[in-house]
Amino acid sequence: MTDQERATRPRPRLPAALALLLPALTSALLLVLIPALPAQAHDRLESSAPADGAVLDIAPTSVVLTFSAPPIGLGAKVVVTGPDGAVVSSGDPRVVDRTVTEDLAGDLPAGQYRVEWRVTSSDGHPVSGELTYTASAPAPSTSPPSSSSTNAAPATASPASPSSSPAVDDDVPAGAASSSGPQGWVLAGVAVLALALAAGVGTALRRRR
């Protein structure tokens, strides 16, 4: 076949149906690929402590989220709700490198907790999500001691019970100390009788003279 014959030979054409479908297939492919490309650039949550769906022995006092890249600290928010519906998260979370830490406060009872988080991805897009965990027992109480125990008066030593026998002062004469008991009255009576007898004898002697 000569070159002139090749040039004049008609070229094969696409079927008419395929030619009509090709623009539509191209548009559909672009619609699928274009939204997926930015989503791959967003930071994603790699792990959490507690993990999603975990069952713990004791309620933790903080929640730590670890992302695939360091998120932007501005706009980070972590809300932790307890079993009774009360919010137990305390203040703004701490963003350090790839971790976001939220401290928990108040009563932390046993039951299921819900964690809702939102951070700003390193590419500037907000990302969010949620997880749950369950505590089998409440967190240890950190409340200060009650006022009744704090203000209680210190225990004082009870006064010594008096001795059954009164102590004798060394400065008091023995006679004075003994006269206070029944024995002292007896001695006093004997002394009075002796004085009366002596007086009677003296009177009798004077009369004889």
XYZ file of N, CA and C in Angstrom, residues 34-152:
357
model
N -12.621 15.363 43.005
C -12.304 16.711 43.504
C -12.664 16.874 44.984
N -13.873 16.457 45.468
C -14.139 16.605 46.917
C -13.264 15.718 47.776
N -12.798 14.598 47.246
C -11.999 13.672 48.046
C -10.600 14.186 48.287
N -10.069 14.986 47.403
C -8.692 15.465 47.557
C -8.508 16.361 48.780
N -9.348 17.387 49.022
C -9.155 18.186 50.237
C -9.388 17.387 51.512
N -10.311 16.419 51.496
C -10.600 15.649 52.701
C -9.394 14.860 53.153
N -8.564 14.408 52.248
C -7.383 13.654 52.621
C -6.348 14.520 53.327
N -6.426 15.829 53.146
C -5.456 16.729 53.771
C -5.830 17.070 55.205
N -7.080 16.859 55.611
C -7.494 17.193 56.968
C -6.827 16.258 57.979
N -6.582 16.816 59.188
C -6.067 15.974 60.273
C -7.170 15.024 60.728
N -6.797 13.852 61.141
C -7.769 12.863 61.612
C -7.389 12.400 63.014
N -8.388 11.962 63.747
C -8.162 11.443 65.088
C -7.583 10.039 64.986
N -6.368 9.862 65.491
C -5.710 8.554 65.425
C -6.041 7.678 66.626
N -6.112 8.271 67.822
C -6.394 7.483 69.024
C -6.917 8.406 70.113
N -7.445 7.807 71.165
C -7.938 8.567 72.309
C -7.750 7.753 73.571
N -7.652 8.463 74.683
C -7.556 7.816 75.997
C -8.558 8.505 76.921
N -9.650 7.832 77.242
C -10.033 6.451 76.933
C -10.378 6.262 75.453
N -10.249 5.013 75.001
C -10.593 4.695 73.632
C -12.110 4.672 73.463
N -12.538 4.865 72.228
C -13.967 4.845 71.934
C -14.557 3.468 72.265
N -15.599 3.467 73.108
C -16.253 2.227 73.501
C -15.577 1.483 74.634
N -14.531 2.055 75.231
C -13.799 1.365 76.296
C -14.643 1.280 77.565
N -14.417 0.216 78.348
C -15.038 0.046 79.660
C -13.916 0.074 80.697
N -13.923 1.077 81.565
C -12.839 1.302 82.522
C -13.276 0.908 83.925
N -12.306 0.547 84.748
C -12.600 0.198 86.145
C -13.025 1.426 86.938
N -12.334 2.555 86.719
C -12.587 3.787 87.453
C -12.708 4.932 86.452
N -13.596 5.871 86.717
C -13.775 7.028 85.842
C -12.485 7.850 85.781
N -11.993 8.170 84.572
C -10.753 8.954 84.466
C -11.001 10.418 84.797
N -9.930 11.134 85.046
C -10.014 12.560 85.360
C -9.590 13.439 84.197
N -9.316 12.844 83.029
C -8.970 13.625 81.838
C -9.230 12.783 80.600
N -9.362 13.467 79.468
C -9.527 12.825 78.164
C -8.435 13.361 77.246
N -7.710 12.455 76.560
C -6.602 12.841 75.689
C -6.906 12.357 74.271
N -6.873 13.284 73.306
C -7.101 12.972 71.895
C -5.791 13.160 71.134
N -5.427 12.190 70.305
C -4.189 12.249 69.523
C -4.543 12.259 68.039
N -4.026 13.277 67.307
C -4.360 13.467 65.895
C -3.177 13.105 65.005
N -3.450 12.993 63.706
C -2.421 12.602 62.748
C -1.400 13.707 62.524
N -1.756 14.951 62.824
C -0.851 16.095 62.695
C -1.208 17.101 63.769
N -0.296 17.985 64.149
C -0.599 18.967 65.193
C -1.735 19.893 64.761
N -2.859 19.883 65.467
C -3.952 20.796 65.117
C -3.646 22.217 65.580
N -4.414 23.158 65.066
C -4.280 24.551 65.487
C -5.031 24.731 66.803
N -4.374 25.371 67.776
C -4.984 25.515 69.091
C -6.231 26.386 69.085
N -6.302 27.362 68.178
C -7.440 28.261 68.132
C -8.700 27.508 67.727
N -9.733 27.619 68.555
C -11.013 26.992 68.242
C -11.158 25.571 68.733
N -10.156 25.027 69.438
C -10.270 23.656 69.953
C -11.306 23.610 71.072
N -12.153 22.601 71.039
C -13.227 22.475 72.017
C -13.489 20.998 72.287
N -13.545 20.630 73.575
C -13.866 19.260 73.985
C -14.928 19.358 75.080
N -16.084 18.747 74.846
C -17.186 18.753 75.819
C -17.438 17.314 76.252
N -17.283 17.054 77.550
C -17.489 15.707 78.105
C -18.737 15.755 78.981
N -19.698 14.874 78.701
C -20.961 14.807 79.434
C -21.006 13.526 80.242
N -21.369 13.634 81.536
C -21.424 12.479 82.423
C -22.698 11.675 82.256
N -22.826 10.590 83.022
C -24.010 9.726 82.919
C -25.318 10.444 83.239
N -25.255 11.454 84.127
C -26.468 12.170 84.507
C -26.755 13.366 83.609
N -25.970 13.534 82.543
C -26.192 14.632 81.614
C -25.452 15.905 81.957
N -24.726 15.915 83.080
C -23.979 17.109 83.485
C -22.654 17.177 82.737
N -22.253 18.394 82.372
C -20.975 18.608 81.704
C -19.866 18.577 82.749
N -18.892 17.702 82.557
C -17.805 17.546 83.529
C -16.474 18.043 82.990
N -16.440 18.537 81.741
C -15.191 19.092 81.208
C -14.902 20.420 81.886
N -13.617 20.718 82.052
C -13.200 21.891 82.821
C -12.380 22.829 81.946
N -13.002 23.950 81.521
C -12.271 24.973 80.786
C -11.864 24.550 79.387
N -10.900 25.276 78.827
C -10.413 25.017 77.466
C -9.397 23.879 77.479
N -9.362 23.092 76.399
C -8.388 21.994 76.339
C -6.975 22.518 76.094
N -5.989 21.678 76.423
C -4.584 22.002 76.190
C -4.119 21.298 74.914
N -3.596 22.080 73.990
C -3.112 21.545 72.716
C -1.585 21.535 72.768
N -1.000 20.342 72.751
C 0.451 20.182 72.788
C 0.839 19.194 71.691
N 1.584 19.706 70.692
C 1.992 18.877 69.561
C 0.754 18.254 68.903
N 0.638 16.922 68.909
C -0.493 16.262 68.238
C -1.609 15.873 69.207
N -1.469 16.244 70.501
C -2.457 15.838 71.500
C -3.304 17.016 71.963
N -4.554 16.712 72.271
C -5.484 17.673 72.859
C -6.002 17.043 74.148
N -5.747 17.705 75.291
C -6.091 17.154 76.605
C -7.154 18.016 77.260
N -8.216 17.364 77.739
C -9.293 18.052 78.463
C -9.387 17.470 79.870
N -9.192 18.319 80.888
C -9.326 17.886 82.275
C -10.794 17.838 82.668
N -11.128 16.904 83.563
C -12.493 16.741 84.030
C -12.586 17.165 85.489
N -13.715 17.711 85.872
C -13.892 18.217 87.239
C -15.272 17.841 87.738
N -15.485 18.051 89.050
C -16.778 17.748 89.654
C -16.909 16.266 89.956
N -18.143 15.849 90.205
C -18.405 14.442 90.482
C -18.261 13.632 89.203
N -17.527 12.535 89.284
C -17.315 11.649 88.132
C -17.854 10.270 88.505
N -19.183 10.077 88.384
C -19.788 8.814 88.826
C -19.563 7.692 87.822
N -19.983 6.505 88.200
C -19.940 5.374 87.281
C -21.035 5.535 86.229
N -20.778 5.004 85.034
C -21.758 5.097 83.952
C -21.086 5.457 82.646
N -21.898 5.780 81.643
C -21.388 6.075 80.301
C -21.159 7.573 80.120
N -20.010 7.908 79.536
C -19.632 9.286 79.255
C -19.606 9.507 77.742
N -19.912 10.726 77.338
C -19.897 11.094 75.918
C -18.917 12.242 75.710
N -18.054 12.110 74.715
C -17.038 13.119 74.413
C -17.313 13.671 73.016
N -17.550 14.976 72.928
C -17.726 15.659 71.648
C -16.544 16.614 71.459
N -15.832 16.479 70.355
C -14.637 17.296 70.142
C -14.697 18.010 68.797
N -13.995 19.137 68.746
C -13.855 19.913 67.505
C -12.520 20.645 67.560
N -11.728 20.494 66.531
C -10.434 21.173 66.441
C -10.295 21.768 65.043
N -9.323 22.645 64.917
C -8.999 23.215 63.612
C -7.814 22.459 63.053
N -8.012 21.839 61.886
C -6.957 21.046 61.259
C -5.773 21.926 60.881
N -4.623 21.308 60.700
C -3.420 22.062 60.333
C -3.558 22.749 58.977
N -4.525 22.298 58.151
C -4.754 22.966 56.871
C -5.808 24.063 56.985
N -6.273 24.330 58.218
C -7.222 25.414 58.438
C -8.674 25.003 58.415
N -8.998 23.761 58.105
C -10.376 23.303 58.065
C -10.782 22.720 59.421
N -12.003 23.004 59.906
C -12.464 22.406 61.172
C -12.823 20.938 60.973
N -12.455 20.111 61.948
C -12.834 18.706 61.965
C -13.435 18.420 63.330
N -14.373 17.484 63.379
C -15.064 17.193 64.629
C -15.455 15.728 64.674
N -15.875 15.296 65.851
C -16.305 13.920 66.030
C -16.756 13.698 67.460
N -17.096 12.472 67.785
C -17.517 12.137 69.143
C -17.177 10.681 69.443
N -17.105 10.376 70.734
C -16.832 9.016 71.191
C -17.457 8.835 72.553
N -17.531 7.596 73.006
C -18.098 7.277 74.318
C -17.195 6.294 75.042
N -17.297 6.292 76.361
C -16.636 5.283 77.192
C -17.477 5.086 78.448
N -17.244 3.994 79.151
C -18.032 3.644 80.329
C -17.108 3.379 81.508
N -17.473 3.915 82.672
C -16.721 3.699 83.913
C -17.529 2.786 84.829
N -16.891 1.738 85.339
C -17.567 0.807 86.239
C -17.663 1.340 87.663
N -16.773 2.257 88.039
C -16.773 2.825 89.396
C -16.445 4.310 89.299
N -16.922 5.118 90.255
C -16.638 6.551 90.222
C -15.176 6.854 90.499
N -14.767 8.057 90.116
C -13.403 8.498 90.407
C -13.267 8.770 91.900
N -12.062 8.581 92.465
C -11.870 8.872 93.897
C -12.217 10.309 94.205
N -12.868 10.519 95.353
C -13.279 11.861 95.736
C -12.070 12.673 96.140
N -12.026 13.930 95.662
C -10.933 14.843 96.018
C -11.447 16.023 96.818
N -12.670 15.909 97.377
C -13.247 17.015 98.144
C -12.511 17.174 99.464
N -12.380 18.443 99.964
C -11.680 18.668 101.236
C -12.462 18.084 102.391
N -11.801 17.831 103.523
C -12.509 17.264 104.685
C -13.607 18.174 105.162
N -14.650 17.615 105.740
C -15.807 18.384 106.197
C -15.422 19.308 107.328
N -16.235 20.386 107.477
C -15.920 21.383 108.495
C -16.038 20.820 109.890
N -16.919 19.819 110.067
C -17.085 19.271 111.418
C -15.809 18.647 111.936
N -15.070 17.954 111.011
C -13.823 17.342 111.445
C -12.706 18.358 111.535
N -12.790 19.433 110.679
C -11.733 20.441 110.690
C -11.813 21.316 111.921
N -13.063 21.713 112.311
C -13.244 22.641 113.417
C -13.391 21.951 114.756
N -13.265 20.652 114.768
C -13.433 19.941 116.036
C -12.340 20.353 117.011
